[in-house]
Amino acid sequence: MKIGVFVCHCGSNIAGTVDVAKVAEEARKLPDVAFASDTMYACSEPGQDGIIEAIKEHNLDGVVVASCTPRMHEPTFRRTVERAGLNKYMFEMANIREHVSWIGKDKEANTRKAIDLVAMAAAKLTNDRGLTAKSFEINKRVMVIGGGVAGIQAALDCADGGLEVILVEKTSSIGGKMSKLDKTFPTVDCSSCILGPKMVDIAQHPNITLYAHAEVDDIQGYVGNYEITVNKKATYVDWEACTGCGVCTEKCPSKKSKDVFNEEIGFTTAINIPFPQAIPKKATIDPDFCRKLTSGKCGVCEKICPTKAIQFEQQDEKVAESVGAIIVATGYDLFDYTRYGEYGGGRYADVITSLQYERLLSASGPTGGHIKRPSDGKEPKNVVFIQCVGSRDKSVGRPYCSGFCCMYTAKQAILTKDHLPESQSYVFYMDIRAPGKMYDEFTRRAMEEYGTRYVRGRVSMIYPMGDKLIVRGADTLMGTQVEVEADLVVLAVGAEAAKGAPQLAEKLRISYDSYGFYMESHPKLRPVETNTAGVYLAGSCQGPKDIPQSVGQGSAAASKVLTLFSKDQLESDPQISEVNIKRCVGCGKCIETCPFGAIEEMDFRGEKKAKVIETICQGCGICTSTCPQGAIQLQHFTDNQILAEVNVLCQQTLQQSFE
Amino acid sequence: MSSSLTYAYYPGCSGLGTSIEYDQSTRAICAALGIELVDIPDWSCCGSTPAHTVDHTLSAALSARNIAQAEELDVQGIITPCPSCLTNLKTASHRMEDPEFKEKVNKLLDKPAENRLPIMSVLQVISEKVGPEGVAKKVVSSLEGLRVAPYYGCIMNRPPDVMDFDDCENPVAMDELMAALGADVAPFPLKVECCGASFGVARKDIVAKLSGKLLDAAEDVEAHAMVTACPLCQMNLDLRQDQINSANGSTHDMPVFYYTQLIGKALGLDAKSLQMDKLCVPPAKAFRKMEEARRANAS
């Protein structure tokens, strides 16, 4: 066998702490290596051309590239060797960047380790054989999880592209956080007026099936062929029959249900439609507060409903859906502001969150768009906004910037002046972060045209005095303490990962960071993909985002799905398990351990044998380490291939032990 | 062990002088609540505020000596009524969890401190070991009608990871005890604010401003009296109330009790052991208001 080895400098990334020329020189001494060289950027066009030339010139059978992570460039180099006429699995990669040059500064030790890794890759390559991918059909339907603005955009783009879309939303209406906003920055246009039509489009689009008040229960399968179970939670109302007339909500005697849409400022009825523009506009019963469901008495809604839609006995319902791709757009939650004891949130009625304030500003909110403070319903004169509540604060475990709070605070300060011209707003801030288009101009307008007083410094404490709240903080520009007598305090709460995000990630088999935000495949170049093929991200589930970013990502994820579905067939990965029928004794241990259910029992000339279902196998290799006979082998990672790597690494030690 | 609740007691210097009524009432109620106090033999000053501004090791050694003395007793822990003494004891103990620091401290002592006893305030022991229910059971003369503003001071609960007691922004231990006595507990917003404490001698204007604010807030929540757990806080609010009034142009006339005195009163202990007569602002009118409120409630 003739092997070619290419050691990449990766600029100074590798060459800075690894003697790449030495690595190539040592590689040349390895058995079967016919050619070895170092190259500045192996992944560049001249780099790849060099590999192709060498393959042809030296008549190589396989190639080792020692460079960066295979996650990024293994497909690149596989295509390269394929272009030179080799099977693309006659290629091995040694990761001498993440595994060597980036983790140590000792050049000599690094070089030694790089030489070892190259030797291992070459040894494995001598045991490799060409593999051929098979093709399989794609189910060209897509599921979008989460009906906020990112999910809505993704669903509409996919549907307009001709795909069948299933949109699953946890709450009883789509719209997400955006539907709760009064206005948007920096244009100050009505949030529900720009989102509303899109929500209606979802309801009316012939290609979109909407499951509201539903959650994803279970996900099986692989790219092109996912099997998903959706749990439609009981609403106790037959949504087919319900017309959304709202008569039931007027007559319901139980008025203590949490008003989730209005951020729990005030209460709502046990049977309710969350807001006037809700999609679907259907009633839902809150079983915790419904008198009929809790005590068996009442049933007013049932008597009054003109379409007889009330179904007190309704149960959760499971629906099975098959799709080829999934877009995750599950959004974010707000930081629990009661954790800042010094601000008194939760203790003092007039210390509220920014989203609660947004509901007070909104014409469809609990006060009809009049700013009234919760304690006594009076109009506030001095309104104090406090930024970075649960952002950029290591002490509460939220060291990251939530990104949009500076902007929505400026917007709320402007709107406050519009609603109450006599009022004075104060904003306590750390820095102003307004990097978007027209964003900085907008915050300046809040200061210069609307007279909002920006105080740079943190607030140390808020306490009530009479019917005022005294806000004490530092003005770090003046170098002094300041106290403001406020009538209302609005905490600009930061964003955190949605509750249950890690659990959904486990079901989707995608990664998430230490805060629970989903991880993209590559932070720069694959921002909406995940490391699981066929699963894409949109919106704030990946990190806090404002509306334009979320919409942009929703469209990007949709275009990725359309690209994926532009082919009729996908190639399956041939790196899957294969059973050696002669060796298999039919013990069935592999069937028990396979986490994907990819192995089944079959009858082979009257004997029990294991059989791999090729499209389901994920190539994890658990079966191969379980099989007592060594009969089931993961292609491209067979026992012999791995032992060859171990042997070459242990050779020196072996020799020493026999001396 | 003679009793289930036996503690080494550290009265602190102020307990023998400026706040003798705190020390005496503490001893009286502990006896009544079944907490046995054994004075730490030959205890010395904890170093108070000055020591730790000079040298952390020396400062810790002052407290470590007291800890070592207490370790000779058959007790469950060390307790003190004074938050400032408590801070010094707990900080020294906390720092000595680092073996290197512990060694440096022990080098300065004749007898090394093992640092094994838990250290608590008397307030923590009463609120956690006896509990508001335990106290309520022993009440013979309810404080119903007395509206009190509990004031904890800035160091009883801070820094939270050292003091490890109650909520550092909104503590409730004294509130719960007062409620157990039948008192009407006002939602006092400045529970953990500084009274000006250490500036008492050097900058009276600062004390007048900060303590004045506390009195204003207590007035604002219509309290008949304030309740404290710190000798320095009590002194600033009570002894200096006239100074504060003349500096701020206010007319406060607010009795400032130690919480131990009010517990003692509700438990029916005699006036001598509670030493109400040591308070500068006469407490009688608070009790008069209490009676008025009771009558108003009854009618």
mmCIF file of C-alpha atoms in Angstrom, chain A residues 141-327:
data_model
loop_
_atom_site.group_PDB
_atom_site.id
_atom_site.type_symbol
_atom_site.label_atom_id
_atom_site.label_comp_id
_atom_site.label_asym_id
_atom_site.label_seq_id
_atom_site.Cartn_x
_atom_site.Cartn_y
_atom_site.Cartn_z
ATOM 1 C CA ARG A 141 -42.086 17.288 5.484
ATOM 2 C CA VAL A 142 -40.638 19.513 8.175
ATOM 3 C CA MET A 143 -41.503 20.036 11.810
ATOM 4 C CA VAL A 144 -41.022 23.441 13.450
ATOM 5 C CA ILE A 145 -40.931 23.322 17.251
ATOM 6 C CA GLY A 146 -41.926 26.666 18.775
ATOM 7 C CA GLY A 147 -44.339 29.232 17.379
ATOM 8 C CA GLY A 148 -42.586 32.493 18.250
ATOM 9 C CA VAL A 149 -41.524 34.907 15.545
ATOM 10 C CA ALA A 150 -38.526 32.753 14.519
ATOM 11 C CA GLY A 151 -40.644 29.603 14.268
ATOM 12 C CA ILE A 152 -43.399 31.451 12.422
ATOM 13 C CA GLN A 153 -40.934 32.811 9.854
ATOM 14 C CA ALA A 154 -39.296 29.415 9.384
ATOM 15 C CA ALA A 155 -42.676 27.689 8.986
ATOM 16 C CA LEU A 156 -43.958 30.241 6.464
ATOM 17 C CA ASP A 157 -40.750 30.147 4.383
ATOM 18 C CA CYS A 158 -40.796 26.354 4.277
ATOM 19 C CA ALA A 159 -44.494 26.288 3.447
ATOM 20 C CA ASP A 160 -44.078 28.907 0.715
ATOM 21 C CA GLY A 161 -41.277 26.746 -0.647
ATOM 22 C CA GLY A 162 -43.835 23.998 -1.124
ATOM 23 C CA LEU A 163 -43.048 21.890 1.912
ATOM 24 C CA GLU A 164 -45.580 20.406 4.236
ATOM 25 C CA VAL A 165 -44.993 21.956 7.678
ATOM 26 C CA ILE A 166 -46.044 20.832 11.137
ATOM 27 C CA LEU A 167 -45.791 23.626 13.684
ATOM 28 C CA VAL A 168 -45.845 22.589 17.339
ATOM 29 C CA GLU A 169 -46.455 25.284 19.966
ATOM 30 C CA LYS A 170 -46.411 24.704 23.719
ATOM 31 C CA THR A 171 -48.895 27.420 24.700
ATOM 32 C CA SER A 172 -52.434 27.803 23.442
ATOM 33 C CA SER A 173 -51.500 30.454 20.864
ATOM 34 C CA ILE A 174 -48.551 31.132 18.610
ATOM 35 C CA GLY A 175 -46.854 34.531 18.695
ATOM 36 C CA GLY A 176 -44.303 33.961 21.438
ATOM 37 C CA LYS A 177 -42.680 36.839 23.279
ATOM 38 C CA MET A 178 -43.139 39.220 20.338
ATOM 39 C CA SER A 179 -46.920 39.041 20.617
ATOM 40 C CA LYS A 180 -46.654 40.387 24.166
ATOM 41 C CA LEU A 181 -44.705 43.476 23.099
ATOM 42 C CA ASP A 182 -46.490 46.777 22.632
ATOM 43 C CA LYS A 183 -44.058 48.355 20.184
ATOM 44 C CA THR A 184 -40.782 47.288 18.591
ATOM 45 C CA PHE A 185 -37.473 49.147 18.491
ATOM 46 C CA PRO A 186 -36.083 51.169 16.737
ATOM 47 C CA THR A 187 -39.083 51.832 14.500
ATOM 48 C CA VAL A 188 -41.686 52.052 17.277
ATOM 49 C CA ASP A 189 -44.246 50.241 15.189
ATOM 50 C CA CYS A 190 -47.007 48.176 16.690
ATOM 51 C CA SER A 191 -45.689 44.719 17.422
ATOM 52 C CA SER A 192 -48.919 42.796 17.077
ATOM 53 C CA CYS A 193 -49.794 44.703 13.885
ATOM 54 C CA ILE A 194 -46.696 43.402 12.116
ATOM 55 C CA LEU A 195 -46.778 39.965 13.695
ATOM 56 C CA GLY A 196 -50.572 39.475 13.525
ATOM 57 C CA PRO A 197 -50.770 39.040 9.739
ATOM 58 C CA LYS A 198 -47.986 36.469 9.835
ATOM 59 C CA MET A 199 -49.855 34.583 12.537
ATOM 60 C CA VAL A 200 -52.970 34.617 10.376
ATOM 61 C CA ASP A 201 -50.888 33.331 7.445
ATOM 62 C CA ILE A 202 -49.882 30.358 9.591
ATOM 63 C CA ALA A 203 -53.524 29.577 10.317
ATOM 64 C CA GLN A 204 -54.566 29.905 6.694
ATOM 65 C CA HIS A 205 -51.644 28.341 4.862
ATOM 66 C CA PRO A 206 -52.717 25.122 3.198
ATOM 67 C CA ASN A 207 -49.285 23.554 3.787
ATOM 68 C CA ILE A 208 -49.147 24.201 7.541
ATOM 69 C CA THR A 209 -50.623 22.018 10.250
ATOM 70 C CA LEU A 210 -50.620 23.793 13.608
ATOM 71 C CA TYR A 211 -50.626 21.943 16.905
ATOM 72 C CA ALA A 212 -51.040 24.549 19.647
ATOM 73 C CA HIS A 213 -51.077 23.574 23.329
ATOM 74 C CA ALA A 214 -48.898 20.624 22.341
ATOM 75 C CA GLU A 215 -45.401 19.379 23.067
ATOM 76 C CA VAL A 216 -42.931 17.038 21.430
ATOM 77 C CA ASP A 217 -42.914 13.800 23.349
ATOM 78 C CA ASP A 218 -40.490 11.552 21.535
ATOM 79 C CA ILE A 219 -38.193 11.744 18.529
ATOM 80 C CA GLN A 220 -36.826 8.718 16.697
ATOM 81 C CA GLY A 221 -35.108 8.223 13.352
ATOM 82 C CA TYR A 222 -32.538 10.174 11.396
ATOM 83 C CA VAL A 223 -32.180 12.890 8.802
ATOM 84 C CA GLY A 224 -34.795 12.454 6.091
ATOM 85 C CA ASN A 225 -36.879 10.094 8.198
ATOM 86 C CA TYR A 226 -37.784 11.297 11.676
ATOM 87 C CA GLU A 227 -40.684 9.746 13.580
ATOM 88 C CA ILE A 228 -42.058 12.186 16.132
ATOM 89 C CA THR A 229 -44.743 11.761 18.747
ATOM 90 C CA VAL A 230 -46.562 14.957 19.644
ATOM 91 C CA ASN A 231 -48.570 15.204 22.842
ATOM 92 C CA LYS A 232 -51.642 17.364 22.312
ATOM 93 C CA LYS A 233 -52.489 18.485 25.827
ATOM 94 C CA ALA A 234 -56.106 18.498 26.872
ATOM 95 C CA THR A 235 -57.790 21.890 26.385
ATOM 96 C CA TYR A 236 -61.195 20.589 27.552
ATOM 97 C CA VAL A 237 -62.645 22.329 24.510
ATOM 98 C CA ASP A 238 -63.295 20.728 21.125
ATOM 99 C CA TRP A 239 -61.246 23.058 18.951
ATOM 100 C CA GLU A 240 -62.967 21.778 15.816
ATOM 101 C CA ALA A 241 -66.252 23.089 17.153
ATOM 102 C CA CYS A 242 -65.014 26.192 19.023
ATOM 103 C CA THR A 243 -65.468 29.395 17.013
ATOM 104 C CA GLY A 244 -63.656 31.650 19.453
ATOM 105 C CA CYS A 245 -66.802 33.702 20.079
ATOM 106 C CA GLY A 246 -65.742 34.300 23.685
ATOM 107 C CA VAL A 247 -69.170 33.947 25.317
ATOM 108 C CA CYS A 248 -67.789 31.331 27.702
ATOM 109 C CA THR A 249 -64.994 33.636 28.887
ATOM 110 C CA GLU A 250 -67.522 36.352 29.711
ATOM 111 C CA LYS A 251 -69.661 34.080 31.859
ATOM 112 C CA CYS A 252 -66.987 31.989 33.600
ATOM 113 C CA PRO A 253 -67.356 32.608 37.371
ATOM 114 C CA SER A 254 -63.782 31.504 38.221
ATOM 115 C CA LYS A 255 -61.652 34.597 37.766
ATOM 116 C CA LYS A 256 -58.464 33.612 39.587
ATOM 117 C CA SER A 257 -56.577 31.818 36.830
ATOM 118 C CA LYS A 258 -53.015 33.021 36.160
ATOM 119 C CA ASP A 259 -53.007 35.456 33.254
ATOM 120 C CA VAL A 260 -49.858 34.132 31.621
ATOM 121 C CA PHE A 261 -50.203 36.281 28.531
ATOM 122 C CA ASN A 262 -50.327 39.451 30.649
ATOM 123 C CA GLU A 263 -47.294 38.268 32.619
ATOM 124 C CA GLU A 264 -49.502 37.605 35.634
ATOM 125 C CA ILE A 265 -50.418 41.244 36.128
ATOM 126 C CA GLY A 266 -53.982 40.549 37.163
ATOM 127 C CA PHE A 267 -55.984 37.398 36.654
ATOM 128 C CA THR A 268 -58.093 35.831 33.968
ATOM 129 C CA THR A 269 -61.017 33.427 33.802
ATOM 130 C CA ALA A 270 -60.539 29.676 34.051
ATOM 131 C CA ILE A 271 -61.770 29.286 30.469
ATOM 132 C CA ASN A 272 -59.984 31.826 28.352
ATOM 133 C CA ILE A 273 -58.622 32.900 24.997
ATOM 134 C CA PRO A 274 -55.170 34.347 25.783
ATOM 135 C CA PHE A 275 -55.445 37.541 23.725
ATOM 136 C CA PRO A 276 -57.633 39.076 21.002
ATOM 137 C CA GLN A 277 -55.287 38.214 18.091
ATOM 138 C CA ALA A 278 -54.590 34.660 19.315
ATOM 139 C CA ILE A 279 -53.975 31.992 16.658
ATOM 140 C CA PRO A 280 -55.724 29.613 16.902
ATOM 141 C CA LYS A 281 -58.482 31.724 18.435
ATOM 142 C CA LYS A 282 -59.871 28.948 20.571
ATOM 143 C CA ALA A 283 -60.809 28.728 24.224
ATOM 144 C CA THR A 284 -58.802 26.647 26.701
ATOM 145 C CA ILE A 285 -59.750 25.640 30.220
ATOM 146 C CA ASP A 286 -57.189 25.951 33.038
ATOM 147 C CA PRO A 287 -57.865 22.715 34.946
ATOM 148 C CA ASP A 288 -56.330 24.086 38.169
ATOM 149 C CA PHE A 289 -58.965 26.788 38.486
ATOM 150 C CA CYS A 290 -62.018 25.431 36.631
ATOM 151 C CA ARG A 291 -64.764 24.827 39.201
ATOM 152 C CA LYS A 292 -66.273 21.985 37.215
ATOM 153 C CA LEU A 293 -62.943 20.150 37.015
ATOM 154 C CA THR A 294 -61.866 20.861 40.600
ATOM 155 C CA SER A 295 -65.154 20.414 42.460
ATOM 156 C CA GLY A 296 -67.647 19.044 39.930
ATOM 157 C CA LYS A 297 -69.925 22.063 40.320
ATOM 158 C CA CYS A 298 -70.509 24.861 37.781
ATOM 159 C CA GLY A 299 -70.379 23.948 34.088
ATOM 160 C CA VAL A 300 -71.667 27.401 33.032
ATOM 161 C CA CYS A 301 -69.541 27.416 29.880
ATOM 162 C CA GLU A 302 -70.962 24.077 28.806
ATOM 163 C CA LYS A 303 -74.526 25.361 29.125
ATOM 164 C CA ILE A 304 -73.827 28.600 27.337
ATOM 165 C CA CYS A 305 -71.544 27.465 24.484
ATOM 166 C CA PRO A 306 -73.490 27.930 21.226
ATOM 167 C CA THR A 307 -71.535 25.185 19.422
ATOM 168 C CA LYS A 308 -71.447 22.649 22.306
ATOM 169 C CA ALA A 309 -67.650 22.630 22.198
ATOM 170 C CA ILE A 310 -66.931 22.110 25.912
ATOM 171 C CA GLN A 311 -65.559 18.647 26.706
ATOM 172 C CA PHE A 312 -64.736 18.316 30.399
ATOM 173 C CA GLU A 313 -63.724 14.695 29.912
ATOM 174 C CA GLN A 314 -61.121 15.457 27.205
ATOM 175 C CA GLN A 315 -57.742 13.708 27.628
ATOM 176 C CA ASP A 316 -54.245 14.331 26.274
ATOM 177 C CA GLU A 317 -53.858 12.886 22.807
ATOM 178 C CA LYS A 318 -50.760 11.480 21.126
ATOM 179 C CA VAL A 319 -50.213 12.137 17.430
ATOM 180 C CA ALA A 320 -47.513 10.479 15.329
ATOM 181 C CA GLU A 321 -45.835 12.552 12.635
ATOM 182 C CA SER A 322 -43.150 11.620 10.099
ATOM 183 C CA VAL A 323 -40.866 14.373 8.886
ATOM 184 C CA GLY A 324 -37.496 14.672 7.175
ATOM 185 C CA ALA A 325 -36.138 17.687 9.069
ATOM 186 C CA ILE A 326 -36.722 19.617 12.291
ATOM 187 C CA ILE A 327 -36.358 23.319 12.999
#
